[in-house]
XYZ file of C-alpha atoms in Angstrom:
592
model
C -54.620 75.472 41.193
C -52.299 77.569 38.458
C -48.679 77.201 39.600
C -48.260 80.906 39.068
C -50.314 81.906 41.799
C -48.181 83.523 44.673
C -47.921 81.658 47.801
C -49.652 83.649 50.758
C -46.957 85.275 53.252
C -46.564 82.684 56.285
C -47.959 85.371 58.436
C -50.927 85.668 56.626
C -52.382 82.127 57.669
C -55.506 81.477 60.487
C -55.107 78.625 62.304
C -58.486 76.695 62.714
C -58.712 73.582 64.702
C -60.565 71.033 66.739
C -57.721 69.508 69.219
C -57.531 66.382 66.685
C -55.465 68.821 63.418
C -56.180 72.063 62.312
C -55.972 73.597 58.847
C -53.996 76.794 57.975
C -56.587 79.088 56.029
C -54.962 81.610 53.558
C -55.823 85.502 53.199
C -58.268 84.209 50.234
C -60.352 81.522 52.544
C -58.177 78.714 51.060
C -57.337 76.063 53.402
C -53.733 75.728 52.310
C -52.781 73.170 54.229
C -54.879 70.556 56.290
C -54.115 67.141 57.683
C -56.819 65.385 58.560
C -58.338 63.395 61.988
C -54.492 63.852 63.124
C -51.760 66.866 63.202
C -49.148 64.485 62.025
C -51.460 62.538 59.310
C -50.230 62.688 55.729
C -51.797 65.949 54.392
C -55.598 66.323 52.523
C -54.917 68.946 50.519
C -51.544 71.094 51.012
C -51.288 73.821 48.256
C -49.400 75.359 51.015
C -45.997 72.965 49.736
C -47.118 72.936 46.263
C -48.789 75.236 43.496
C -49.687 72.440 41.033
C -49.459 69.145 43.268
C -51.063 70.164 46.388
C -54.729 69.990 45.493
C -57.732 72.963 46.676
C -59.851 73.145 48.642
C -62.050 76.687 48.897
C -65.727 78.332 49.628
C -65.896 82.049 48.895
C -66.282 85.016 46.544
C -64.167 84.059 43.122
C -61.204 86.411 42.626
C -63.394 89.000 40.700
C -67.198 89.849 40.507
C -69.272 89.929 37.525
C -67.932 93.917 36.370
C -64.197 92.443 37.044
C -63.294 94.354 39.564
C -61.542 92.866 42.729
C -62.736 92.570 46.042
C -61.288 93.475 48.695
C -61.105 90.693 51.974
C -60.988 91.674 56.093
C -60.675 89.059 58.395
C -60.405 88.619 62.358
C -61.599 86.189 64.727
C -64.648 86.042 66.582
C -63.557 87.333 70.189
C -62.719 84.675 72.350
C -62.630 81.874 69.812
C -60.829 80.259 66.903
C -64.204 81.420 64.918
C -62.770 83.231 61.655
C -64.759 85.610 60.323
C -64.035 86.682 56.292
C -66.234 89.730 54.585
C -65.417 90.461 51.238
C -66.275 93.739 49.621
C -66.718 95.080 46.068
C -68.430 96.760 43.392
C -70.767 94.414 42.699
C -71.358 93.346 46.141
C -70.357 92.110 49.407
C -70.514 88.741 51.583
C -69.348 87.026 54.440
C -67.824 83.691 55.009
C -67.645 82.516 58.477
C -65.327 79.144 59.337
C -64.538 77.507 61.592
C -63.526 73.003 62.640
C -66.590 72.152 64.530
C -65.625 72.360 68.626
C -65.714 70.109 70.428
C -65.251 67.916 67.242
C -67.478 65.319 67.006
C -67.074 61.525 68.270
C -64.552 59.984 66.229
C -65.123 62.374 63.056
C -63.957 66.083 62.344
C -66.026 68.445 60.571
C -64.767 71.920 58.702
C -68.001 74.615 58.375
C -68.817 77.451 55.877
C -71.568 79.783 56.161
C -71.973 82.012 53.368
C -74.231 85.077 53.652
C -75.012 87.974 50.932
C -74.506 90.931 52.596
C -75.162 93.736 49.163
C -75.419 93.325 45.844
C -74.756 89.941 43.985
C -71.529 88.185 44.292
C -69.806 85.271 42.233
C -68.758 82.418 44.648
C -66.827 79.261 44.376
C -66.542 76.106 45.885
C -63.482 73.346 44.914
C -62.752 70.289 46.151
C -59.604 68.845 45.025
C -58.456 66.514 47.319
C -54.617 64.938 47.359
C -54.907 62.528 50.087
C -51.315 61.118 51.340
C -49.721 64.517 50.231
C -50.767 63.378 46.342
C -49.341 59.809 46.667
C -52.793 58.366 47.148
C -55.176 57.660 44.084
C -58.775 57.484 45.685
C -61.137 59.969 44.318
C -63.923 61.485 45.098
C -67.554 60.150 43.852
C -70.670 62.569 43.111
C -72.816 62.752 45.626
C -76.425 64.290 46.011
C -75.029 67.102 47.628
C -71.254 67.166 46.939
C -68.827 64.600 47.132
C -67.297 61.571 49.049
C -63.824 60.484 49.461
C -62.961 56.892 49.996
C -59.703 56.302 51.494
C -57.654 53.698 53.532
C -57.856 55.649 56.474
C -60.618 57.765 56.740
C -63.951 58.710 54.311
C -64.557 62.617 53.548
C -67.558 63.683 52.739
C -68.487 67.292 51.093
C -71.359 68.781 50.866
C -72.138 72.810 49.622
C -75.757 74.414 49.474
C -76.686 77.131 47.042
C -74.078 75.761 44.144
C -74.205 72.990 41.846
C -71.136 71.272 41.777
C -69.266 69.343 38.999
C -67.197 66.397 39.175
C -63.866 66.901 36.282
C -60.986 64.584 37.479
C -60.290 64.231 40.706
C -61.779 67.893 41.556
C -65.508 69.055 42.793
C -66.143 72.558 41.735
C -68.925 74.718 40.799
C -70.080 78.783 40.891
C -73.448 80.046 42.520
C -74.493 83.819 42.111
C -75.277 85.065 46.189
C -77.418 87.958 46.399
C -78.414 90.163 49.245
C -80.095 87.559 51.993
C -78.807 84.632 50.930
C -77.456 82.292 53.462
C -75.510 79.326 51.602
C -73.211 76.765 53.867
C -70.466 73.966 53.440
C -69.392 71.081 55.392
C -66.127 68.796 55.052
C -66.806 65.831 57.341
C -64.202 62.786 58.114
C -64.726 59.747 59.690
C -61.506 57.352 60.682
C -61.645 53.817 58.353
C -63.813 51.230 60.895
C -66.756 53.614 62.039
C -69.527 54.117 60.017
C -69.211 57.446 58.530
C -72.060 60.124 59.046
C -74.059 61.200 55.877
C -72.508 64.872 55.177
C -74.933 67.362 54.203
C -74.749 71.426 54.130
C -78.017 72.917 55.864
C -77.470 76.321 56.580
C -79.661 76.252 59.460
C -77.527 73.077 60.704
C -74.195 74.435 59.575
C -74.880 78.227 61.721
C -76.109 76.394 64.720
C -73.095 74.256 64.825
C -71.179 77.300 64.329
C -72.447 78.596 67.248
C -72.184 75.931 69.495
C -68.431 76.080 68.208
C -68.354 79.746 68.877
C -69.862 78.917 72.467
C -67.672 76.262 73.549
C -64.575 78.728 72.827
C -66.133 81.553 74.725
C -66.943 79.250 77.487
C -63.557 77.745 77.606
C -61.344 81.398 77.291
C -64.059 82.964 79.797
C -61.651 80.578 82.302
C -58.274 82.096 81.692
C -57.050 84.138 83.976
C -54.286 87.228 83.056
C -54.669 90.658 84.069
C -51.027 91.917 82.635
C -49.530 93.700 79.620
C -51.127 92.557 76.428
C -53.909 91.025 77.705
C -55.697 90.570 73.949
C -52.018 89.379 72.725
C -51.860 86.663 75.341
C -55.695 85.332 75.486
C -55.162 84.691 71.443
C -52.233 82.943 72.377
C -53.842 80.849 74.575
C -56.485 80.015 72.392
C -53.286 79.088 69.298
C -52.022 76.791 72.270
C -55.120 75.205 73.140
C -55.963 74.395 69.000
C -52.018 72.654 68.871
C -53.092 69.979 72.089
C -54.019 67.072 70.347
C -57.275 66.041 72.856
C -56.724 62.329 72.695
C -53.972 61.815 74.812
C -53.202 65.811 75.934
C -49.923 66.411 73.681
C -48.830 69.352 72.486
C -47.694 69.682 69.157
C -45.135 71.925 68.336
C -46.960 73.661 65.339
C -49.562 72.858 62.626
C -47.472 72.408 59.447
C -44.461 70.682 57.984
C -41.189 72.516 56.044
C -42.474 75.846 55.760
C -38.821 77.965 55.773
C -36.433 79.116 58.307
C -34.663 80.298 54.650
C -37.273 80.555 51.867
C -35.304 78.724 48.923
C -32.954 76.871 51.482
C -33.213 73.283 53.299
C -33.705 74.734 56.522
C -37.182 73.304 56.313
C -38.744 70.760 59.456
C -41.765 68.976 60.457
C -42.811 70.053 63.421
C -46.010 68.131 63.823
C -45.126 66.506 67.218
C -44.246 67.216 70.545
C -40.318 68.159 71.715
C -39.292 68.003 74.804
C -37.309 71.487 75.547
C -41.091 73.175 74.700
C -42.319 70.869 78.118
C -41.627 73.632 80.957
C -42.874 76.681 79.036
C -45.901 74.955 78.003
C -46.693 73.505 81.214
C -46.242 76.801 83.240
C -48.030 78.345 80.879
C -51.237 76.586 81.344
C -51.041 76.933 85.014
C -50.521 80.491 85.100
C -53.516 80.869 82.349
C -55.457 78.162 84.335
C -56.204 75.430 82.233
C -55.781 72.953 84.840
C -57.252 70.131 83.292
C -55.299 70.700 79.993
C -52.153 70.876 82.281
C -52.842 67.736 84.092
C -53.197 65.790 80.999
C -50.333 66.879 79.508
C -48.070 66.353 83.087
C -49.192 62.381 82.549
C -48.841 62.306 78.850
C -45.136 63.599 79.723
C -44.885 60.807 82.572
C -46.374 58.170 80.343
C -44.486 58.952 77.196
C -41.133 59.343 78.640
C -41.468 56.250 80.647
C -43.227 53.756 77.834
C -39.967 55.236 75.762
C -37.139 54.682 78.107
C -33.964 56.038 78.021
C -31.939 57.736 76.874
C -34.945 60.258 76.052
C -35.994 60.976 72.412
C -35.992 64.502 71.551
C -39.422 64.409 70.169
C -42.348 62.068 70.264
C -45.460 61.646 67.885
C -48.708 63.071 69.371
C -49.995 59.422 70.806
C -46.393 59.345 72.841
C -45.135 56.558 70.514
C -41.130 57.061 68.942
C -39.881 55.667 65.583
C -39.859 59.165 63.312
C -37.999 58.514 60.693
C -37.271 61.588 58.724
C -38.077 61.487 54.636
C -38.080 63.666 51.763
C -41.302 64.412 49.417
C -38.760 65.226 46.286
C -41.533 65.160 43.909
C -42.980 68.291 45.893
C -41.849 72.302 45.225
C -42.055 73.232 48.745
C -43.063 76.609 49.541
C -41.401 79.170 47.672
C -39.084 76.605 46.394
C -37.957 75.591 49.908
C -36.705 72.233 49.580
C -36.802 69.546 50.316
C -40.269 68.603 51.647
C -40.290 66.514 54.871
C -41.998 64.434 57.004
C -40.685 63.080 60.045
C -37.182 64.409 62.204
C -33.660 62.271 61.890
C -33.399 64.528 65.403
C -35.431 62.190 67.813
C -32.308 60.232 68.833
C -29.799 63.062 69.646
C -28.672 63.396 73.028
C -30.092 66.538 74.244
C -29.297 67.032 77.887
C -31.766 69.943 78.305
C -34.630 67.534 77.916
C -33.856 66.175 81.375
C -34.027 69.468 82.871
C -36.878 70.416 81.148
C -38.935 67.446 82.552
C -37.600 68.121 86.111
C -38.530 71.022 85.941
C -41.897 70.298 85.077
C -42.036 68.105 88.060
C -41.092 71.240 89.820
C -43.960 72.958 88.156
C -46.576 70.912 89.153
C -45.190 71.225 92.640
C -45.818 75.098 92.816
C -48.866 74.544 91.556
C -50.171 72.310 94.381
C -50.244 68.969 92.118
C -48.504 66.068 93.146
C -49.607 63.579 90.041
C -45.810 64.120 88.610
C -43.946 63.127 91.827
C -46.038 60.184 91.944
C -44.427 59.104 89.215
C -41.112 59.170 91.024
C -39.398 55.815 90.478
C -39.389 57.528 86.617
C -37.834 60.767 87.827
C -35.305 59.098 89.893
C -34.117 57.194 86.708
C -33.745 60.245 84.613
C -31.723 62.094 87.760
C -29.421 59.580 87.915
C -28.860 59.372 84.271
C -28.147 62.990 84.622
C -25.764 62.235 87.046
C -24.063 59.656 85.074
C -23.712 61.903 81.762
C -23.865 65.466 82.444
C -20.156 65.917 81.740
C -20.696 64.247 77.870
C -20.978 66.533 74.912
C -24.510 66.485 73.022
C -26.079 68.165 70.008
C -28.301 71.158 72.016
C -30.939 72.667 72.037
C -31.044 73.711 68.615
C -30.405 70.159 67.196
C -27.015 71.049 65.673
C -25.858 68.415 62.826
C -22.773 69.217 63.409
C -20.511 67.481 66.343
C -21.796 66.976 69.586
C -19.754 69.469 71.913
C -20.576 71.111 75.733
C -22.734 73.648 74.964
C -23.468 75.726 78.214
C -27.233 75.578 78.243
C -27.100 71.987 77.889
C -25.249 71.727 81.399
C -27.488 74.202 82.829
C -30.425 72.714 82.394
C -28.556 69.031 83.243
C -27.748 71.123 86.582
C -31.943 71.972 86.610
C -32.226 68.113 86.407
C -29.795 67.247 89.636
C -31.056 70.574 91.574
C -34.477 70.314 91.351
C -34.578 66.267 92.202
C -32.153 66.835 94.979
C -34.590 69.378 96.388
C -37.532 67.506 95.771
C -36.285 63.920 96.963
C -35.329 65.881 100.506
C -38.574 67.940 100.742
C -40.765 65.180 100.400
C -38.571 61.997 101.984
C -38.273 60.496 98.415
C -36.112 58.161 97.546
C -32.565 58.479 95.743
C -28.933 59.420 96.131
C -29.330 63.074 97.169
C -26.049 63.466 98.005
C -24.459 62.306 94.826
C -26.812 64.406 92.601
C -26.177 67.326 94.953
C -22.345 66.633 94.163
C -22.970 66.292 90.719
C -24.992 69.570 90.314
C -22.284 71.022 92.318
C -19.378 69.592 89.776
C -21.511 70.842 86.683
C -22.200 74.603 87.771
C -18.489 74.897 89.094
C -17.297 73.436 85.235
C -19.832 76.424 83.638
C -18.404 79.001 85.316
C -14.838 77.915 84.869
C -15.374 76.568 81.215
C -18.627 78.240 79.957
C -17.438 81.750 80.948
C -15.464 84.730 78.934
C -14.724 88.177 78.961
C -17.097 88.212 81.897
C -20.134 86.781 80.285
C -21.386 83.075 79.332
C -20.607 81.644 75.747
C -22.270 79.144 73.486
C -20.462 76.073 74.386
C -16.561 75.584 75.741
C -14.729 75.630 72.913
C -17.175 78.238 71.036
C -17.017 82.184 72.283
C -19.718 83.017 70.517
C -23.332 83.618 71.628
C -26.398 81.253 72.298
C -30.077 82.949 72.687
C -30.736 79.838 75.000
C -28.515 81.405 77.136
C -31.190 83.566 78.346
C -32.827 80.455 79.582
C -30.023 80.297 82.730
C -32.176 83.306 84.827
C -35.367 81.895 84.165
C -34.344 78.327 85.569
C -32.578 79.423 88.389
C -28.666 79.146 87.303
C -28.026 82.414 87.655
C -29.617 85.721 89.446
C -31.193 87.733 86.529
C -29.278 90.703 88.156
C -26.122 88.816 88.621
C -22.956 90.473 87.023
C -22.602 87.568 84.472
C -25.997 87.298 83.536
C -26.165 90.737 83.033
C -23.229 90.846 80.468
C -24.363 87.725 78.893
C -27.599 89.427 78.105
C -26.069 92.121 76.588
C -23.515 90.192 74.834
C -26.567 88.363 72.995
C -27.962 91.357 72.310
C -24.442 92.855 70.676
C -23.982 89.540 68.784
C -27.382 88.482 67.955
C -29.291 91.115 67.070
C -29.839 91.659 63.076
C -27.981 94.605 61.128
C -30.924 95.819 59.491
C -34.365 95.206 62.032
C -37.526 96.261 62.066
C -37.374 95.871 65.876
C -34.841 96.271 68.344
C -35.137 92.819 70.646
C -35.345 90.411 67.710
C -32.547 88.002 67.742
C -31.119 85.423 65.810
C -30.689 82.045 67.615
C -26.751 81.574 67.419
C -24.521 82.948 63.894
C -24.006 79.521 62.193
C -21.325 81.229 59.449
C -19.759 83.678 62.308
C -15.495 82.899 61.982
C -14.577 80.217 64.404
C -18.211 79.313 65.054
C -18.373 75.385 64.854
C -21.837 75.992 62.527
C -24.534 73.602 62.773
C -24.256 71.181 59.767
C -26.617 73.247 57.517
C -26.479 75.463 54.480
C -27.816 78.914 54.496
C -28.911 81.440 56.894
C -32.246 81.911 58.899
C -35.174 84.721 60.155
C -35.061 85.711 63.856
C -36.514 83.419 66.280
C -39.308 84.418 67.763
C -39.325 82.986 71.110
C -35.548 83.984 71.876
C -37.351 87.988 71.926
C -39.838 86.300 74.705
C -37.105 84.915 76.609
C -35.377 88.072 76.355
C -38.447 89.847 77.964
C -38.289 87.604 80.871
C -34.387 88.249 81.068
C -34.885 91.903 81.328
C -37.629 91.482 83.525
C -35.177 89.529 85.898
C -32.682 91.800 85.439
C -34.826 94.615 86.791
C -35.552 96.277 83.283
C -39.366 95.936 83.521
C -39.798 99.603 81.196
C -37.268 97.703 78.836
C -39.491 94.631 79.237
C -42.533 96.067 78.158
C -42.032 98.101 75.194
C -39.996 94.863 73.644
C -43.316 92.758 74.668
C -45.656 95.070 73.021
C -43.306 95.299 69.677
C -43.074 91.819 69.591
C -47.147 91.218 70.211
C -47.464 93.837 66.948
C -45.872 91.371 64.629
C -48.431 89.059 65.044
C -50.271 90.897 62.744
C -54.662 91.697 62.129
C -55.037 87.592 63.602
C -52.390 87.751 66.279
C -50.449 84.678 65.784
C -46.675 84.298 65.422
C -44.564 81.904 63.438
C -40.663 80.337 64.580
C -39.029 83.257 62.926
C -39.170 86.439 61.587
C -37.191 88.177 59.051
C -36.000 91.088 60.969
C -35.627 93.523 57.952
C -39.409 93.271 56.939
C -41.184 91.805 59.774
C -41.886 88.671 57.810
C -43.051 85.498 59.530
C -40.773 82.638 58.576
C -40.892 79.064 59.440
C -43.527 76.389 60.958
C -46.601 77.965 62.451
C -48.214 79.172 64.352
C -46.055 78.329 67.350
């Protein structure tokens, strides 16, 4: 790939996936970044982080037809899938690319599909393969093949096949053209098998390729044709479900936070994560969210990966865990990579696993709670666990600890932290009594007791909740305090607190009213967060702000902020972490 060709906007990437990884596809049909057989596998090919080092790996129209002249690309998803549909227009002619990873994947392996079809005229496609297995640090190669390629690798074989083009093997890279004209049907196929199965011979039959396509496009019709949601947005929320369902890694049921690795809070800046596992504070929303959409069976297996996980890992928690629930994430640099947009550095893993974050305790009571509303008991059976982590509440709710942001800065009492250690003590007092378990009810009821009294003494000023004791400022999370019961939505305090985040938090210059920053790391007197630089808007601190207002009684306000906030997903729908308020830009991992 030239170095000198622009990275696509963040926002501009379609998530495809198979509930094993996904790959991010750019607004040219370029998978720009894909890990394969697991989300949090070093990265296949990952132009994405890098112009020159990150390899290529494309099927489609080349960037000009035979008179020169550009064609033009529209995209969408097939409705009710993760089916993406590409048709390219132009002088010359037009075509249509339709993608997708191969649903349910198959047993043990992964597949990524093409179909190519000439729609008008002639057209001048492409198809490279330029694989950079271990993001680059891995020498295998690919070999010709009859059809293609095939990768040989430590951990997995790939095997790449194309119809309708003769391909070339220079270097490391596959690559060849093919003129498609009207009628033609042409397909692709990237298959991977894990090291110690016998891997499946790859070929590209279009006949093969567009049935499997449509089994693909089946199974995701068949599966959304289940959700149930009959409120505002309804097309904004049914995509979303379908995003959430491609980051649960089928295995063992986690969900991983996002698809990708370092992409830019700050584009140029270090504010740059991996976020290719599963964090605890995302437990709650995730879990009441598929219960309300009714994916049952996804919830259930995610409630036991929780149980299992947190148990096998003992305590105190870890903020995060890999995918298969096991710990040890040690955060590293890739400093020979440019990182998107210059965004270093490049890196895998999070140094934020073994922070104390108090929140994470509430956030797995409350999913106990959860389940509990939602007539499922296989949490609370489970209980010996839960009663360990209430009493550890119990024991340290009064310590400082780094938030839910992951501040590397000093630990201090940040007032969401104690809220959600009070959500902890609260909702395993009420459960232990409901159901006769057992525990020292009495002693986490006079603990939650202590730790609400100490917020509102401590955590309170100029009539409205702050970011921690000894900081004034304001906290997005404190929206968070309605929607786990710390505080009435319509309460006097909440009610100032919400507008006080809005007052402090919202940007100077935004394209909508509603998006907010997370907390002002350079604000005077602020104790920062250990980092250079600034950041975008976070996009979920807007959602919780919906449900604030919402709780507050401000349903019109509600609304209008939901369906603003639903528009800046964009043609595909998805959202990012952040968004640059003055443009609308997505920013950060994604999709989330």
């Amino acid at each position: 790939m030239n170095s000198a060709e622009p990275f696509p906007l963040i926002g501009e990437l379609a998530p495809l996936g198979d509930g094993r990884s996904a790959a991010l596809i750019g607004p040219d049909g370029a998978v720009e970044f894909f890990c394969p057989l697991r989300f949090d596998a070093p990265a296949l090919v990952f132009p994405l982080l890098d112009r020159t080092r990150g390899g290529r790996l494309r099927i489609g129209p080349a960037a000009a037809g035979d008179d020169g002249a550009g064609l033009s690309c529209r995209r969408r998803y097939l409705d009710g899938t993760a089916v993406l549909v590409l048709e390219w227009a132009g002088r010359s002619g037009s075509a249509r690319v339709t993608m997708a990873m191969a649903w349910p994947a198959p047993e043990h392996g992964q597949e990524l599909l093409w179909l190519i079809e000439g729609l008008e005229g002639s057209v001048d496609v492409e198809a490279v393969f330029d694989p950079r297995p271990g993001f680059g640090a891995d020498d295998a190669c690919p070999v010709p093949t009859a059809e293609g390629a095939r990768l040989e690798h430590p951990d997995f074989t790939a095997g790449f096949a194309v119809s309708g083009i003769n391909l070339h093997l220079n270097g490391a890279a596959v690559h060849g053209h093919g003129a498609l004209q009207a009628g033609d049907r042409w397909a692709a196929r990237l298959r991977l098998d894990p090291a110690g199965t016998r891997p499946v011979p790859c070929t590209a039959d279009p006949v093969e390729v567009a049935a499997a396509l449509a089994v693909t496009a089946k199974a995701w019709q068949d599966w959304t044709s289940h959700l149930v949601y009959d409120g505002p947005g309804r097309e904004a929320v049914l995509r979303a479900a379908i995003t959430l369902k491609l980051l649960i890694y089928a295995p063992t049921g986690a969900v991983t936070a996002a698809v990708s690795t370092s992409l830019p809070e700050d584009p140029g800046g270090e504010r740059n994560w991996d976020y290719r596992y599963t964090w605890l504070r995302d437990a709650s929303f995730t879990l009441n969210a598929l219960y309300q959409l009714n994916c049952r069976p996804e919830a259930a297996v995610f409630a036991r990966w929780l149980c299992r996980t947190t148990a096998a890992g003992g305590l105190p928690l870890r903020v995060l865990y890999r995918i298969d629930g096991t710990t040890q994430i040690p955060e590293a640099s890739l400093t020979e990579l440019d990182g998107y947009r210059s965004s270093r550095p490049v890196r895998t893993g999070n140094a934020a696993e073994t922070q104390l974050q108090l929140d994470s305790y509430g956030e797995l009571l409350d999913c106990l709670s959860i389940c509990e509303v939602f007539g499922e008991d296989l949490m609370r059976r489970e209980w010996s666990h839960f009663r360990r982590l209430v009493d550890f509440t119990a024991a340290h709710w009064h310590e400082p600890d780094s938030g839910i942001w992951e501040v590397r800065s000093r630990p201090r009492h940040f007032v969401h932290s104690k809220a959600l250690a009070w959500t902890a003590l609260d909702r395993g007092a009420r459960l232990a009594e409901l159901h006769r378990l057992p525990g020292d009810i009495s002693a986490w009821r006079e603990a939650a007791g202590k730790c609400r009294a100490e917020v509102f003494e401590s955590g309170v000023r100029d009539g409205h909740f702050i970011r921690a004791y000894d900081d004034p400022g304001m906290d997005a999370a404190l929206l968070l305090l309605p929607i786990v019961g710390f505080v009435a939505g319509d309460d006097p305090i909440m009610l100032a607190t919400v507008d006080a985040v809005r007052a402090e938090l919202t940007p100077g210059d935004t394209v909508l009213d509603g998006l907010l920053y997370r907390y002002l790391p350079a604000r005077p007197g602020s104790s920062g967060d250990g980092l250079d630089g600034a950041e975008g808007a976070f996009a979920i601190a807007s959602f919780w702000l919906v449900e604030s207002l919402a709780l507050a009684g401000r349903t019109h306000e509600a609304e209008k902020l939901f369906a603003g906030l639903a528009a800046l997903g964009g043609e595909l729908g998805n959202l990012a972490e952040e968004i640059d308020p003055a443009t609308g830009e997505q920013l950060g991992n994604t999709p989330q």
